[in-house]
């Protein structure tokens, strides 16, 4: 059943304690590896779901369960499973869904770590991996003819910020019996909820906007309860459950998620407009700009904003990018995104460095490409720092 509360209200209550007669507003950190059990019968009751309880923190922990509960509410899902990292969430989810001989159909524009997992590691297990332009529905329909077990896309791609049509893609995938997995890290559930559009599983790197403060690493998936049960069992085996403090930090971060996303969106669209008019910027990639190829789709699927990420190509390529990075003052170079401060990254050197030069070029990732994650500063300060840095390039 859909949670009747708004995203803002769900975020504000994130991290509430487990039920008791008196409840703290913020849960304590249950820094336990094991829990006391009264009897052998109770072991059976807990493992078989007849009684709520915890046994071993690799399997479950109160702080982890609190985090999972709030993310399930945010994504309007039956359940959620937390992981020690975003890549842990992607990897364990795929391992739970496919086996040797199955095919994974993936978007050709994905985070570099995900791309590396698919190309160099999943294939070692006998899983076939095929890639497709996720913004081309005709190409998707053709690629689905082979009935892949899973299709993996990003709701907003990293780093060029293109948008697939999640609803139409889900309809095409389900006609072929293919499960659709959507990485929703950049959009966040504040802007887009893929499960409502027909996706089967949604993934977040909680290191990014959910945590929001660059002080924790984690991941989470949300889906129907029967799907999460299968993934949770794999997570226990692979040992990717987050520690209690990490789960506590992410839940704490979610309390301000909707406010942070709103401010980041406002700053991003103003920064994108500024960069679009600058002579030293050759291209700006931002769904909120009218010239973006999926601008109309973004308006219809993300009415609350277009995201806090802006990517842009500098005239002068890699040399210009190097000068630009050194010239920035307030905006810091940091190879992540979604935190309270505005940061920038260089995809060719960081997130997508595992791709060959030809692969990066084919994906549109140039040596002059900068990916900027807008934070909570004033828009005037962000654009001023961009302006003075560009003047020195």
PDB file of C-alpha atoms in Angstrom, residues 102-254:
ATOM      1  CA  UNK A 102      21.604 -15.593 -19.030  1.00  0.00           C
ATOM      2  CA  UNK A 103      21.881 -12.246 -20.796  1.00  0.00           C
ATOM      3  CA  UNK A 104      21.968  -8.789 -19.253  1.00  0.00           C
ATOM      4  CA  UNK A 105      20.970  -5.935 -21.545  1.00  0.00           C
ATOM      5  CA  UNK A 106      22.527  -2.696 -20.334  1.00  0.00           C
ATOM      6  CA  UNK A 107      22.406   0.921 -21.353  1.00  0.00           C
ATOM      7  CA  UNK A 108      25.527   1.967 -23.226  1.00  0.00           C
ATOM      8  CA  UNK A 109      25.764   5.025 -20.979  1.00  0.00           C
ATOM      9  CA  UNK A 110      26.434   3.873 -17.418  1.00  0.00           C
ATOM     10  CA  UNK A 111      28.594   4.781 -14.456  1.00  0.00           C
ATOM     11  CA  UNK A 112      32.137   3.564 -15.137  1.00  0.00           C
ATOM     12  CA  UNK A 113      32.194   1.138 -12.214  1.00  0.00           C
ATOM     13  CA  UNK A 114      28.981  -0.499 -13.400  1.00  0.00           C
ATOM     14  CA  UNK A 115      30.348  -0.722 -16.916  1.00  0.00           C
ATOM     15  CA  UNK A 116      33.513  -2.392 -15.607  1.00  0.00           C
ATOM     16  CA  UNK A 117      31.465  -4.870 -13.552  1.00  0.00           C
ATOM     17  CA  UNK A 118      29.452  -5.860 -16.595  1.00  0.00           C
ATOM     18  CA  UNK A 119      32.280  -6.063 -19.127  1.00  0.00           C
ATOM     19  CA  UNK A 120      35.070  -7.616 -17.100  1.00  0.00           C
ATOM     20  CA  UNK A 121      33.520  -9.462 -14.172  1.00  0.00           C
ATOM     21  CA  UNK A 122      29.989 -10.635 -14.867  1.00  0.00           C
ATOM     22  CA  UNK A 123      31.110 -12.133 -18.170  1.00  0.00           C
ATOM     23  CA  UNK A 124      33.630 -14.297 -16.289  1.00  0.00           C
ATOM     24  CA  UNK A 125      30.660 -16.093 -14.716  1.00  0.00           C
ATOM     25  CA  UNK A 126      29.243 -16.995 -18.110  1.00  0.00           C
ATOM     26  CA  UNK A 127      26.699 -14.180 -18.200  1.00  0.00           C
ATOM     27  CA  UNK A 128      26.288 -12.522 -21.581  1.00  0.00           C
ATOM     28  CA  UNK A 129      26.230  -8.737 -21.617  1.00  0.00           C
ATOM     29  CA  UNK A 130      24.841  -6.622 -24.443  1.00  0.00           C
ATOM     30  CA  UNK A 131      24.602  -2.841 -24.668  1.00  0.00           C
ATOM     31  CA  UNK A 132      21.979  -0.585 -26.210  1.00  0.00           C
ATOM     32  CA  UNK A 133      21.209   3.116 -26.524  1.00  0.00           C
ATOM     33  CA  UNK A 134      18.653   3.454 -23.725  1.00  0.00           C
ATOM     34  CA  UNK A 135      17.224   6.645 -25.230  1.00  0.00           C
ATOM     35  CA  UNK A 136      16.275   4.823 -28.470  1.00  0.00           C
ATOM     36  CA  UNK A 137      13.069   2.817 -27.950  1.00  0.00           C
ATOM     37  CA  UNK A 138      13.353   1.148 -31.364  1.00  0.00           C
ATOM     38  CA  UNK A 139      16.853  -0.050 -30.552  1.00  0.00           C
ATOM     39  CA  UNK A 140      15.635  -1.304 -27.163  1.00  0.00           C
ATOM     40  CA  UNK A 141      12.773  -3.217 -28.759  1.00  0.00           C
ATOM     41  CA  UNK A 142      15.186  -4.887 -31.190  1.00  0.00           C
ATOM     42  CA  UNK A 143      17.665  -5.741 -28.423  1.00  0.00           C
ATOM     43  CA  UNK A 144      14.907  -7.303 -26.316  1.00  0.00           C
ATOM     44  CA  UNK A 145      14.164  -9.841 -29.043  1.00  0.00           C
ATOM     45  CA  UNK A 146      16.751 -12.096 -27.448  1.00  0.00           C
ATOM     46  CA  UNK A 147      14.757 -12.060 -24.174  1.00  0.00           C
ATOM     47  CA  UNK A 148      17.492 -10.978 -21.760  1.00  0.00           C
ATOM     48  CA  UNK A 149      16.902 -11.879 -18.135  1.00  0.00           C
ATOM     49  CA  UNK A 150      17.576  -8.325 -16.902  1.00  0.00           C
ATOM     50  CA  UNK A 151      17.805  -4.852 -18.393  1.00  0.00           C
ATOM     51  CA  UNK A 152      19.841  -2.247 -16.504  1.00  0.00           C
ATOM     52  CA  UNK A 153      19.533   1.496 -17.092  1.00  0.00           C
ATOM     53  CA  UNK A 154      20.071   4.772 -15.219  1.00  0.00           C
ATOM     54  CA  UNK A 155      17.169   7.188 -14.780  1.00  0.00           C
ATOM     55  CA  UNK A 156      19.610  10.048 -15.448  1.00  0.00           C
ATOM     56  CA  UNK A 157      22.851   8.862 -16.975  1.00  0.00           C
ATOM     57  CA  UNK A 158      26.262   9.545 -15.494  1.00  0.00           C
ATOM     58  CA  UNK A 159      27.959  11.756 -16.661  1.00  0.00           C
ATOM     59  CA  UNK A 160      26.143  13.153 -19.743  1.00  0.00           C
ATOM     60  CA  UNK A 161      22.701  13.395 -18.094  1.00  0.00           C
ATOM     61  CA  UNK A 162      20.551  11.824 -20.794  1.00  0.00           C
ATOM     62  CA  UNK A 163      17.147  10.376 -19.835  1.00  0.00           C
ATOM     63  CA  UNK A 164      15.611   7.092 -20.951  1.00  0.00           C
ATOM     64  CA  UNK A 165      11.840   6.791 -21.069  1.00  0.00           C
ATOM     65  CA  UNK A 166      11.496   4.519 -18.029  1.00  0.00           C
ATOM     66  CA  UNK A 167       7.772   3.850 -18.484  1.00  0.00           C
ATOM     67  CA  UNK A 168       8.021   2.925 -22.151  1.00  0.00           C
ATOM     68  CA  UNK A 169      11.162   0.863 -21.523  1.00  0.00           C
ATOM     69  CA  UNK A 170       9.434  -1.071 -18.731  1.00  0.00           C
ATOM     70  CA  UNK A 171       6.510  -1.879 -21.002  1.00  0.00           C
ATOM     71  CA  UNK A 172       8.834  -3.175 -23.729  1.00  0.00           C
ATOM     72  CA  UNK A 173      10.911  -5.198 -21.252  1.00  0.00           C
ATOM     73  CA  UNK A 174       7.915  -6.858 -19.625  1.00  0.00           C
ATOM     74  CA  UNK A 175       6.557  -7.973 -22.993  1.00  0.00           C
ATOM     75  CA  UNK A 176       9.716 -10.099 -23.270  1.00  0.00           C
ATOM     76  CA  UNK A 177       9.736 -11.256 -19.655  1.00  0.00           C
ATOM     77  CA  UNK A 178      12.727  -9.064 -18.843  1.00  0.00           C
ATOM     78  CA  UNK A 179      13.113  -7.460 -15.418  1.00  0.00           C
ATOM     79  CA  UNK A 180      13.937  -3.748 -15.543  1.00  0.00           C
ATOM     80  CA  UNK A 181      16.496  -2.476 -13.024  1.00  0.00           C
ATOM     81  CA  UNK A 182      16.908   1.306 -12.754  1.00  0.00           C
ATOM     82  CA  UNK A 183      19.783   3.075 -11.039  1.00  0.00           C
ATOM     83  CA  UNK A 184      18.063   6.161  -9.634  1.00  0.00           C
ATOM     84  CA  UNK A 185      21.073   7.686  -7.895  1.00  0.00           C
ATOM     85  CA  UNK A 186      21.192  10.986  -9.774  1.00  0.00           C
ATOM     86  CA  UNK A 187      17.441  11.633  -9.812  1.00  0.00           C
ATOM     87  CA  UNK A 188      16.737  10.477  -6.228  1.00  0.00           C
ATOM     88  CA  UNK A 189      13.181   9.498  -5.213  1.00  0.00           C
ATOM     89  CA  UNK A 190      12.467  13.189  -4.651  1.00  0.00           C
ATOM     90  CA  UNK A 191      12.445  13.778  -8.418  1.00  0.00           C
ATOM     91  CA  UNK A 192      11.607  10.355  -9.873  1.00  0.00           C
ATOM     92  CA  UNK A 193      10.262   7.031  -8.590  1.00  0.00           C
ATOM     93  CA  UNK A 194      10.961   4.393 -11.251  1.00  0.00           C
ATOM     94  CA  UNK A 195       8.793   1.715  -9.607  1.00  0.00           C
ATOM     95  CA  UNK A 196       5.749   3.914 -10.229  1.00  0.00           C
ATOM     96  CA  UNK A 197       6.705   3.928 -13.930  1.00  0.00           C
ATOM     97  CA  UNK A 198       6.882   0.140 -14.127  1.00  0.00           C
ATOM     98  CA  UNK A 199      10.471  -0.677 -13.159  1.00  0.00           C
ATOM     99  CA  UNK A 200      10.997  -3.849 -11.118  1.00  0.00           C
ATOM    100  CA  UNK A 201      13.988  -2.789  -9.015  1.00  0.00           C
ATOM    101  CA  UNK A 202      15.443   0.610  -8.183  1.00  0.00           C
ATOM    102  CA  UNK A 203      19.050   1.077  -7.044  1.00  0.00           C
ATOM    103  CA  UNK A 204      20.754   3.939  -5.211  1.00  0.00           C
ATOM    104  CA  UNK A 205      24.331   4.651  -4.350  1.00  0.00           C
ATOM    105  CA  UNK A 206      23.508   5.975  -0.878  1.00  0.00           C
ATOM    106  CA  UNK A 207      27.009   7.445  -0.773  1.00  0.00           C
ATOM    107  CA  UNK A 208      25.629  10.231  -2.933  1.00  0.00           C
ATOM    108  CA  UNK A 209      22.463  12.268  -2.291  1.00  0.00           C
ATOM    109  CA  UNK A 210      20.822   9.966   0.261  1.00  0.00           C
ATOM    110  CA  UNK A 211      23.770  10.272   2.660  1.00  0.00           C
ATOM    111  CA  UNK A 212      24.487  13.728   1.335  1.00  0.00           C
ATOM    112  CA  UNK A 213      27.529  14.711   3.397  1.00  0.00           C
ATOM    113  CA  UNK A 214      30.498  12.737   1.998  1.00  0.00           C
ATOM    114  CA  UNK A 215      30.929  10.920   5.307  1.00  0.00           C
ATOM    115  CA  UNK A 216      29.555   7.461   4.504  1.00  0.00           C
ATOM    116  CA  UNK A 217      29.564   4.783   1.818  1.00  0.00           C
ATOM    117  CA  UNK A 218      26.495   2.670   1.131  1.00  0.00           C
ATOM    118  CA  UNK A 219      23.902   1.423  -1.327  1.00  0.00           C
ATOM    119  CA  UNK A 220      20.283   0.322  -1.300  1.00  0.00           C
ATOM    120  CA  UNK A 221      17.751  -1.323  -3.600  1.00  0.00           C
ATOM    121  CA  UNK A 222      13.962  -1.240  -3.400  1.00  0.00           C
ATOM    122  CA  UNK A 223      11.418  -3.566  -4.992  1.00  0.00           C
ATOM    123  CA  UNK A 224       8.511  -5.911  -4.273  1.00  0.00           C
ATOM    124  CA  UNK A 225       9.002  -8.037  -1.170  1.00  0.00           C
ATOM    125  CA  UNK A 226       9.378 -11.282  -3.137  1.00  0.00           C
ATOM    126  CA  UNK A 227      12.224  -9.759  -5.159  1.00  0.00           C
ATOM    127  CA  UNK A 228      13.990  -8.236  -2.161  1.00  0.00           C
ATOM    128  CA  UNK A 229      13.856 -11.580  -0.334  1.00  0.00           C
ATOM    129  CA  UNK A 230      15.930 -13.151  -3.097  1.00  0.00           C
ATOM    130  CA  UNK A 231      18.409 -10.263  -3.152  1.00  0.00           C
ATOM    131  CA  UNK A 232      18.634 -10.125   0.653  1.00  0.00           C
ATOM    132  CA  UNK A 233      19.631 -13.797   0.767  1.00  0.00           C
ATOM    133  CA  UNK A 234      22.434 -13.120  -1.729  1.00  0.00           C
ATOM    134  CA  UNK A 235      23.520 -10.060   0.220  1.00  0.00           C
ATOM    135  CA  UNK A 236      23.941 -12.161   3.363  1.00  0.00           C
ATOM    136  CA  UNK A 237      26.070 -14.682   1.495  1.00  0.00           C
ATOM    137  CA  UNK A 238      28.285 -12.091  -0.169  1.00  0.00           C
ATOM    138  CA  UNK A 239      28.669 -10.118   3.079  1.00  0.00           C
ATOM    139  CA  UNK A 240      27.779  -6.700   1.689  1.00  0.00           C
ATOM    140  CA  UNK A 241      25.447  -5.561   4.487  1.00  0.00           C
ATOM    141  CA  UNK A 242      26.430  -2.091   5.782  1.00  0.00           C
ATOM    142  CA  UNK A 243      27.682  -1.608   9.317  1.00  0.00           C
ATOM    143  CA  UNK A 244      25.269  -0.028  11.854  1.00  0.00           C
ATOM    144  CA  UNK A 245      26.983   3.377  11.943  1.00  0.00           C
ATOM    145  CA  UNK A 246      26.958   3.668   8.144  1.00  0.00           C
ATOM    146  CA  UNK A 247      23.240   2.849   8.066  1.00  0.00           C
ATOM    147  CA  UNK A 248      22.615   5.397  10.843  1.00  0.00           C
ATOM    148  CA  UNK A 249      24.507   8.102   8.929  1.00  0.00           C
ATOM    149  CA  UNK A 250      22.578   7.480   5.705  1.00  0.00           C
ATOM    150  CA  UNK A 251      19.233   7.570   7.516  1.00  0.00           C
ATOM    151  CA  UNK A 252      20.287  10.810   9.177  1.00  0.00           C
ATOM    152  CA  UNK A 253      21.235  12.264   5.805  1.00  0.00           C
ATOM    153  CA  UNK A 254      17.845  11.404   4.322  1.00  0.00           C
TER     154      UNK A 254
END
